C-alpha cells in the first residue's frame, strides 16, 4: 500500500492539492495526519484517512477496536467548534502570511 505521512500537510494548500490529486489518480491507499501539528491540539492523536474505495483506513480501525482514547477526538472536536469555519480559514491565511515573512527573514539572514 501507498501511505502518505501528511503530518504537517494541512498547513500547506499545495500539499493538500498534491495529496488530493494522488488520491484521485488511485496512487494513494491512505494518509496519516497528526492532530497536534495540524489542529492545535495536544500530542497524541492522528487521523488515518484515504480514498473510500481503497478501504485501508477501515482496515486500520478494525485493528484497534476499543483501544483508542477518546481524549484526542474530544480535543479536536472542541478546537474545531471553537475556531469555526471563519477561524480555521483565518488561521490558514495567517500561516501563508507568516511563511512569506519567515522566508524573507531567513533569506536575508542566509545572505549575510
Short mmCIF file of N, CA, C and O in Angstrom, two decimals:
data_model
loop_
_atom_site.label_atom_id
_atom_site.label_comp_id
_atom_site.label_asym_id
_atom_site.label_seq_id
_atom_site.Cartn_x
_atom_site.Cartn_y
_atom_site.Cartn_z
N UNK A 1 0.82 -1.21 0.00
CA UNK A 1 0.00 0.00 0.00
C UNK A 1 0.86 1.26 0.00
O UNK A 1 1.95 1.27 0.52
N UNK A 2 0.34 2.30 -0.59
CA UNK A 2 0.99 3.61 -0.59
C UNK A 2 0.34 4.46 0.49
O UNK A 2 -0.84 4.77 0.42
N UNK A 3 1.14 4.83 1.50
CA UNK A 3 0.65 5.63 2.61
C UNK A 3 1.46 6.93 2.67
O UNK A 3 2.69 6.89 2.62
N UNK A 4 0.77 8.04 2.79
CA UNK A 4 1.43 9.35 2.87
C UNK A 4 1.49 9.79 4.31
O UNK A 4 0.47 9.78 5.02
N UNK A 5 2.68 10.20 4.75
CA UNK A 5 2.83 10.82 6.06
C UNK A 5 2.57 12.31 5.85
O UNK A 5 3.43 13.05 5.42
N UNK A 6 1.36 12.71 6.16
CA UNK A 6 0.93 14.09 5.93
C UNK A 6 0.90 14.85 7.25
O UNK A 6 -0.03 15.59 7.54
N UNK A 7 1.94 14.67 8.06
CA UNK A 7 1.97 15.22 9.42
C UNK A 7 1.67 16.71 9.45
O UNK A 7 0.84 17.16 10.23
N UNK A 8 2.33 17.49 8.63
CA UNK A 8 2.11 18.94 8.60
C UNK A 8 1.31 19.37 7.37
O UNK A 8 1.20 20.55 7.10
N UNK A 9 0.78 18.45 6.64
CA UNK A 9 0.20 18.71 5.32
C UNK A 9 -0.95 19.69 5.26
O UNK A 9 -1.10 20.40 4.27
N UNK A 10 -1.79 19.75 6.28
CA UNK A 10 -2.94 20.65 6.21
C UNK A 10 -2.54 22.11 6.34
O UNK A 10 -3.34 23.00 6.08
N UNK A 11 -1.30 22.36 6.72
CA UNK A 11 -0.83 23.74 6.84
C UNK A 11 -0.44 24.33 5.49
O UNK A 11 -0.18 25.52 5.39
N UNK A 12 -0.38 23.50 4.48
CA UNK A 12 0.09 23.94 3.17
C UNK A 12 -0.93 23.54 2.10
O UNK A 12 -1.16 22.35 1.88
N UNK A 13 -1.51 24.54 1.45
CA UNK A 13 -2.53 24.24 0.45
C UNK A 13 -1.94 23.44 -0.71
O UNK A 13 -2.63 22.60 -1.30
N UNK A 14 -0.68 23.66 -1.04
CA UNK A 14 -0.04 22.91 -2.13
C UNK A 14 0.05 21.42 -1.77
O UNK A 14 -0.23 20.56 -2.60
N UNK A 15 0.40 21.10 -0.51
CA UNK A 15 0.43 19.71 -0.07
C UNK A 15 -0.95 19.08 -0.17
O UNK A 15 -1.10 17.94 -0.62
N UNK A 16 -1.96 19.82 0.25
CA UNK A 16 -3.33 19.30 0.18
C UNK A 16 -3.72 19.00 -1.26
O UNK A 16 -4.34 17.97 -1.55
N UNK A 17 -3.36 19.90 -2.17
CA UNK A 17 -3.67 19.69 -3.59
C UNK A 17 -2.95 18.46 -4.14
O UNK A 17 -3.53 17.68 -4.90
N UNK A 18 -1.70 18.29 -3.77
CA UNK A 18 -0.93 17.14 -4.26
C UNK A 18 -1.48 15.82 -3.72
O UNK A 18 -1.58 14.83 -4.46
N UNK A 19 -1.84 15.79 -2.44
CA UNK A 19 -2.41 14.57 -1.85
C UNK A 19 -3.75 14.27 -2.52
O UNK A 19 -4.04 13.12 -2.88
N UNK A 20 -4.57 15.29 -2.70
CA UNK A 20 -5.87 15.11 -3.35
C UNK A 20 -5.70 14.57 -4.78
O UNK A 20 -6.40 13.64 -5.20
N UNK A 21 -4.77 15.14 -5.50
CA UNK A 21 -4.51 14.70 -6.87
C UNK A 21 -4.05 13.24 -6.91
O UNK A 21 -4.51 12.45 -7.74
N UNK A 22 -3.15 12.88 -6.01
CA UNK A 22 -2.66 11.50 -5.95
C UNK A 22 -3.80 10.53 -5.60
O UNK A 22 -3.88 9.43 -6.14
N UNK A 23 -4.69 10.95 -4.70
CA UNK A 23 -5.83 10.10 -4.33
C UNK A 23 -6.77 9.90 -5.51
O UNK A 23 -7.24 8.78 -5.76
N UNK A 24 -7.04 10.98 -6.24
CA UNK A 24 -7.94 10.88 -7.40
C UNK A 24 -7.37 9.99 -8.49
O UNK A 24 -8.11 9.35 -9.22
N UNK A 25 -6.06 9.94 -8.59
CA UNK A 25 -5.42 9.10 -9.61
C UNK A 25 -5.26 7.65 -9.17
O UNK A 25 -4.75 6.82 -9.91
N UNK A 26 -5.64 7.37 -7.93
CA UNK A 26 -5.56 6.00 -7.44
C UNK A 26 -4.19 5.59 -6.95
O UNK A 26 -3.90 4.41 -6.80
N UNK A 27 -3.33 6.56 -6.68
CA UNK A 27 -1.96 6.25 -6.27
C UNK A 27 -1.79 6.14 -4.76
O UNK A 27 -0.73 5.79 -4.29
N UNK A 28 -2.82 6.46 -3.99
CA UNK A 28 -2.71 6.51 -2.53
C UNK A 28 -3.74 5.58 -1.91
O UNK A 28 -4.90 5.57 -2.30
N UNK A 29 -3.29 4.81 -0.93
CA UNK A 29 -4.20 3.95 -0.20
C UNK A 29 -4.67 4.61 1.09
O UNK A 29 -5.79 4.37 1.54
N UNK A 30 -3.82 5.42 1.70
CA UNK A 30 -4.19 6.11 2.94
C UNK A 30 -3.19 7.23 3.19
O UNK A 30 -2.11 7.26 2.63
N UNK A 31 -3.60 8.16 4.05
CA UNK A 31 -2.69 9.19 4.53
C UNK A 31 -2.94 9.41 6.01
O UNK A 31 -4.06 9.22 6.50
N UNK A 32 -1.88 9.74 6.71
CA UNK A 32 -1.94 9.92 8.15
C UNK A 32 -1.61 11.38 8.46
O UNK A 32 -0.62 11.91 7.97
N UNK A 33 -2.48 12.00 9.25
CA UNK A 33 -2.30 13.41 9.61
C UNK A 33 -2.25 13.54 11.12
O UNK A 33 -3.10 13.00 11.82
N UNK A 34 -1.26 14.23 11.60
CA UNK A 34 -1.10 14.44 13.03
C UNK A 34 -2.05 15.54 13.49
O UNK A 34 -2.08 16.62 12.92
N UNK A 35 -2.81 15.27 14.54
CA UNK A 35 -3.75 16.29 15.01
C UNK A 35 -3.03 17.43 15.72
O UNK A 35 -3.45 18.58 15.60
N UNK A 36 -1.94 17.16 16.42
CA UNK A 36 -1.25 18.24 17.14
C UNK A 36 -0.58 19.21 16.18
O UNK A 36 -0.53 20.41 16.43
N UNK A 37 -0.06 18.73 15.08
CA UNK A 37 0.64 19.60 14.14
C UNK A 37 -0.32 20.37 13.23
O UNK A 37 0.00 21.44 12.74
N UNK A 38 -1.48 19.82 12.98
CA UNK A 38 -2.42 20.44 12.05
C UNK A 38 -3.58 21.17 12.72
O UNK A 38 -4.17 22.06 12.12
N UNK A 39 -3.93 20.80 13.93
CA UNK A 39 -5.16 21.32 14.53
C UNK A 39 -5.00 21.97 15.90
O UNK A 39 -5.98 22.17 16.59
N UNK A 40 -3.78 22.28 16.32
CA UNK A 40 -3.55 23.00 17.58
C UNK A 40 -4.08 22.26 18.81
O UNK A 40 -4.63 22.86 19.73
N UNK A 41 -3.95 20.96 18.83
CA UNK A 41 -4.40 20.17 19.98
C UNK A 41 -3.20 19.47 20.62
O UNK A 41 -2.14 19.37 20.01
N UNK A 42 -3.33 18.98 21.85
CA UNK A 42 -2.22 18.28 22.49
C UNK A 42 -1.78 17.04 21.70
O UNK A 42 -2.54 16.46 20.93
N UNK A 43 -0.55 16.64 21.93
CA UNK A 43 0.03 15.48 21.26
C UNK A 43 -0.76 14.22 21.63
O UNK A 43 -1.22 14.08 22.75
N UNK A 44 -0.89 13.32 20.67
CA UNK A 44 -1.49 12.03 20.98
C UNK A 44 -2.54 11.56 20.00
O UNK A 44 -3.04 10.45 20.12
N UNK A 45 -2.89 12.38 19.03
CA UNK A 45 -3.93 11.97 18.11
C UNK A 45 -3.46 11.98 16.67
O UNK A 45 -2.50 12.65 16.32
N UNK A 46 -4.14 11.21 15.86
CA UNK A 46 -3.85 11.17 14.43
C UNK A 46 -5.12 10.84 13.67
O UNK A 46 -6.04 10.23 14.22
N UNK A 47 -5.16 11.26 12.44
CA UNK A 47 -6.27 10.94 11.56
C UNK A 47 -5.72 10.06 10.45
O UNK A 47 -4.77 10.42 9.77
N UNK A 48 -6.32 8.89 10.30
CA UNK A 48 -5.97 8.00 9.21
C UNK A 48 -7.14 8.05 8.24
O UNK A 48 -8.27 7.73 8.59
N UNK A 49 -6.86 8.50 7.03
CA UNK A 49 -7.92 8.67 6.04
C UNK A 49 -7.40 8.22 4.68
O UNK A 49 -6.22 7.91 4.52
N UNK A 50 -8.28 8.21 3.72
CA UNK A 50 -7.89 7.84 2.37
C UNK A 50 -9.09 7.67 1.49
O UNK A 50 -10.24 7.84 1.93
N UNK A 51 -8.86 7.33 0.24
CA UNK A 51 -9.97 7.11 -0.68
C UNK A 51 -10.90 6.01 -0.17
O UNK A 51 -10.45 4.97 0.31
N UNK A 52 -12.19 6.24 -0.29
CA UNK A 52 -13.18 5.29 0.22
C UNK A 52 -13.04 3.93 -0.45
O UNK A 52 -13.13 2.89 0.21
N UNK A 53 -12.76 3.93 -1.73
CA UNK A 53 -12.68 2.66 -2.47
C UNK A 53 -11.54 1.77 -2.01
O UNK A 53 -11.60 0.55 -2.15
N UNK A 54 -10.50 2.36 -1.45
CA UNK A 54 -9.33 1.57 -1.04
C UNK A 54 -9.58 0.78 0.23
O UNK A 54 -9.09 -0.33 0.38
N UNK A 55 -10.31 1.33 1.18
CA UNK A 55 -10.66 0.60 2.39
C UNK A 55 -9.56 0.44 3.43
O UNK A 55 -9.80 -0.16 4.47
N UNK A 56 -8.37 0.97 3.20
CA UNK A 56 -7.29 0.81 4.16
C UNK A 56 -7.58 1.49 5.50
O UNK A 56 -7.32 0.89 6.55
N UNK A 57 -8.13 2.71 5.51
CA UNK A 57 -8.46 3.30 6.81
C UNK A 57 -9.42 2.43 7.64
O UNK A 57 -9.26 2.31 8.85
N UNK A 58 -10.39 1.80 6.99
CA UNK A 58 -11.29 0.89 7.71
C UNK A 58 -10.54 -0.31 8.26
O UNK A 58 -10.80 -0.75 9.38
N UNK A 59 -9.60 -0.83 7.49
CA UNK A 59 -8.81 -1.97 7.95
C UNK A 59 -7.97 -1.58 9.18
O UNK A 59 -7.85 -2.36 10.13
N UNK A 60 -7.42 -0.37 9.16
CA UNK A 60 -6.64 0.10 10.31
C UNK A 60 -7.54 0.24 11.54
O UNK A 60 -7.17 -0.18 12.64
N UNK A 61 -8.72 0.81 11.36
CA UNK A 61 -9.61 0.99 12.51
C UNK A 61 -10.07 -0.35 13.08
O UNK A 61 -10.31 -0.46 14.28
N UNK A 62 -10.17 -1.37 12.25
CA UNK A 62 -10.55 -2.70 12.74
C UNK A 62 -9.44 -3.36 13.56
O UNK A 62 -9.71 -4.26 14.34
N UNK A 63 -8.21 -2.90 13.39
CA UNK A 63 -7.10 -3.44 14.18
C UNK A 63 -7.10 -2.92 15.61
O UNK A 63 -6.51 -3.53 16.49
N UNK A 64 -7.74 -1.78 15.84
CA UNK A 64 -7.71 -1.14 17.15
C UNK A 64 -9.10 -0.88 17.73
O UNK A 64 -9.34 0.18 18.28
N UNK A 65 -10.01 -1.81 17.67
CA UNK A 65 -11.34 -1.53 18.21
C UNK A 65 -11.29 -1.37 19.72
O UNK A 65 -10.76 -2.20 20.44
N UNK A 66 -11.81 -0.23 20.19
CA UNK A 66 -11.90 0.00 21.62
C UNK A 66 -10.60 0.35 22.32
O UNK A 66 -10.58 0.56 23.52
N UNK A 67 -9.49 0.43 21.59
CA UNK A 67 -8.20 0.72 22.22
C UNK A 67 -7.84 2.19 22.19
O UNK A 67 -6.99 2.64 22.94
N UNK A 68 -8.43 2.94 21.30
CA UNK A 68 -8.08 4.35 21.17
C UNK A 68 -8.75 5.16 22.27
O UNK A 68 -9.86 4.88 22.69
N UNK A 69 -8.04 6.16 22.73
CA UNK A 69 -8.56 7.05 23.76
C UNK A 69 -9.50 8.07 23.14
O UNK A 69 -9.31 8.52 22.01
N UNK A 70 -10.49 8.48 23.89
CA UNK A 70 -11.43 9.50 23.42
C UNK A 70 -10.84 10.90 23.54
O UNK A 70 -11.31 11.83 22.90
N UNK A 71 -9.78 11.06 24.33
CA UNK A 71 -9.18 12.37 24.58
C UNK A 71 -8.82 13.14 23.32
O UNK A 71 -9.25 14.29 23.15
N UNK A 72 -8.03 12.57 22.41
CA UNK A 72 -7.66 13.31 21.20
C UNK A 72 -8.86 13.68 20.33
O UNK A 72 -8.89 14.76 19.74
N UNK A 73 -9.85 12.81 20.28
CA UNK A 73 -11.05 13.11 19.48
C UNK A 73 -11.80 14.29 20.08
O UNK A 73 -12.23 15.20 19.38
N UNK A 74 -11.93 14.27 21.40
CA UNK A 74 -12.61 15.35 22.09
C UNK A 74 -11.84 16.66 21.95
O UNK A 74 -12.45 17.73 21.72
N UNK A 75 -10.51 16.62 22.08
CA UNK A 75 -9.69 17.82 21.89
C UNK A 75 -9.89 18.41 20.50
O UNK A 75 -10.06 19.62 20.34
N UNK A 76 -9.88 17.56 19.49
CA UNK A 76 -10.06 18.02 18.11
C UNK A 76 -11.45 18.62 17.93
O UNK A 76 -11.61 19.69 17.34
N UNK A 77 -12.46 17.93 18.43
CA UNK A 77 -13.84 18.39 18.31
C UNK A 77 -14.01 19.78 18.96
O UNK A 77 -14.59 20.70 18.35
N UNK A 78 -13.50 19.95 20.17
CA UNK A 78 -13.62 21.23 20.87
C UNK A 78 -12.85 22.34 20.14
O UNK A 78 -13.32 23.48 20.05
N UNK A 79 -11.68 22.02 19.62
CA UNK A 79 -10.88 23.02 18.90
C UNK A 79 -11.59 23.47 17.64
O UNK A 79 -11.68 24.67 17.35
N UNK A 80 -12.12 22.51 16.87
CA UNK A 80 -12.82 22.88 15.63
C UNK A 80 -14.09 23.66 15.91
O UNK A 80 -14.43 24.60 15.19
N UNK A 81 -14.82 23.29 16.97
CA UNK A 81 -16.01 24.05 17.35
C UNK A 81 -15.63 25.47 17.77
O UNK A 81 -16.32 26.44 17.43
N UNK A 82 -14.54 25.58 18.50
CA UNK A 82 -14.10 26.89 18.97
C UNK A 82 -13.66 27.79 17.81
O UNK A 82 -14.00 28.97 17.77
N UNK A 83 -12.92 27.23 16.87
CA UNK A 83 -12.45 28.00 15.72
C UNK A 83 -13.59 28.36 14.78
O UNK A 83 -13.67 29.49 14.29
N UNK A 84 -14.43 27.39 14.49
CA UNK A 84 -15.45 27.59 13.47
C UNK A 84 -14.78 27.70 12.10
O UNK A 84 -13.56 27.78 12.00
N UNK A 85 -15.58 27.72 11.06
CA UNK A 85 -15.03 27.82 9.71
C UNK A 85 -14.27 29.13 9.50
O UNK A 85 -13.16 29.12 8.97
N UNK A 86 -14.82 30.29 9.95
CA UNK A 86 -14.05 31.53 9.75
C UNK A 86 -12.70 31.52 10.49
O UNK A 86 -11.70 31.99 9.96
N UNK A 87 -12.68 30.97 11.69
CA UNK A 87 -11.44 30.90 12.45
C UNK A 87 -10.42 29.99 11.79
O UNK A 87 -9.22 30.30 11.74
N UNK A 88 -10.87 28.86 11.27
CA UNK A 88 -9.99 27.92 10.58
C UNK A 88 -9.41 28.57 9.32
O UNK A 88 -8.21 28.50 9.07
N UNK A 89 -10.26 29.24 8.54
CA UNK A 89 -9.79 29.89 7.32
C UNK A 89 -8.82 31.03 7.64
O UNK A 89 -7.83 31.23 6.93
N UNK A 90 -9.09 31.77 8.71
CA UNK A 90 -8.19 32.85 9.13
C UNK A 90 -6.83 32.29 9.52
O UNK A 90 -5.78 32.85 9.17
N UNK A 91 -6.84 31.18 10.26
CA UNK A 91 -5.58 30.56 10.68
C UNK A 91 -4.77 30.10 9.47
O UNK A 91 -3.55 30.31 9.41
N UNK A 92 -5.40 29.50 8.48
CA UNK A 92 -4.68 29.07 7.27
C UNK A 92 -4.10 30.26 6.52
O UNK A 92 -2.98 30.22 6.03
N UNK A 93 -4.87 31.34 6.46
CA UNK A 93 -4.39 32.56 5.81
C UNK A 93 -3.19 33.15 6.55
O UNK A 93 -2.21 33.57 5.92
N UNK A 94 -3.25 33.15 7.87
CA UNK A 94 -2.13 33.67 8.67
C UNK A 94 -0.88 32.81 8.48
O UNK A 94 0.24 33.33 8.46
N UNK A 95 -1.06 31.51 8.32
CA UNK A 95 0.10 30.64 8.10
C UNK A 95 0.79 30.98 6.79
O UNK A 95 2.02 30.99 6.70
N UNK A 96 0.01 31.29 5.75
CA UNK A 96 0.61 31.67 4.47
C UNK A 96 1.37 32.98 4.61
O UNK A 96 2.48 33.12 4.10
N UNK A 97 0.78 33.95 5.30
CA UNK A 97 1.43 35.24 5.52
C UNK A 97 2.71 35.05 6.32
O UNK A 97 3.75 35.63 6.00
N UNK A 98 2.64 34.25 7.37
CA UNK A 98 3.82 34.01 8.21
C UNK A 98 4.92 33.30 7.43
O UNK A 98 6.10 33.57 7.66
N UNK A 99 4.54 32.42 6.52
CA UNK A 99 5.54 31.72 5.71
C UNK A 99 6.32 32.71 4.86
O UNK A 99 7.55 32.65 4.80
N UNK A 100 5.61 33.63 4.22
CA UNK A 100 6.27 34.64 3.38
C UNK A 100 7.21 35.49 4.23
O UNK A 100 8.37 35.73 3.86
N UNK A 101 6.74 35.94 5.40
CA UNK A 101 7.55 36.75 6.31
C UNK A 101 8.81 35.98 6.74
O UNK A 101 9.91 36.51 6.70
N UNK A 102 8.62 34.73 7.15
CA UNK A 102 9.74 33.92 7.62
C UNK A 102 10.74 33.65 6.50
O UNK A 102 11.95 33.73 6.70
N UNK A 103 10.25 33.37 5.32
CA UNK A 103 11.13 33.09 4.18
C UNK A 103 11.99 34.32 3.84
O UNK A 103 13.19 34.19 3.59
N UNK A 104 11.38 35.50 3.91
CA UNK A 104 12.15 36.73 3.65
C UNK A 104 13.25 36.94 4.71
O UNK A 104 14.37 37.27 4.38
N UNK A 105 12.90 36.74 5.96
CA UNK A 105 13.86 36.94 7.04
C UNK A 105 14.96 35.88 6.99
O UNK A 105 16.13 36.18 7.22
N UNK A 106 14.60 34.67 6.71
CA UNK A 106 15.59 33.61 6.63
C UNK A 106 16.53 33.83 5.45
O UNK A 106 17.74 33.65 5.57
N UNK A 107 15.96 34.24 4.32
CA UNK A 107 16.79 34.54 3.15
C UNK A 107 17.75 35.67 3.42
O UNK A 107 18.92 35.63 3.01
N UNK A 108 17.29 36.69 4.13
CA UNK A 108 18.15 37.82 4.47
C UNK A 108 19.28 37.40 5.41
O UNK A 108 20.42 37.83 5.24
N UNK A 109 18.96 36.56 6.37
CA UNK A 109 19.99 36.07 7.29
C UNK A 109 20.98 35.16 6.60
O UNK A 109 22.18 35.21 6.88
N UNK A 110 20.51 34.36 5.69
CA UNK A 110 21.40 33.43 4.97
C UNK A 110 22.33 34.20 4.03
O UNK A 110 23.47 33.78 3.79
N UNK A 111 21.85 35.32 3.49
CA UNK A 111 22.67 36.11 2.56
C UNK A 111 23.84 36.78 3.28
O UNK A 111 24.87 37.06 2.69
N UNK A 112 23.65 37.06 4.58
CA UNK A 112 24.72 37.69 5.37
C UNK A 112 25.78 36.66 5.63
O UNK A 112 26.86 36.69 5.78
#
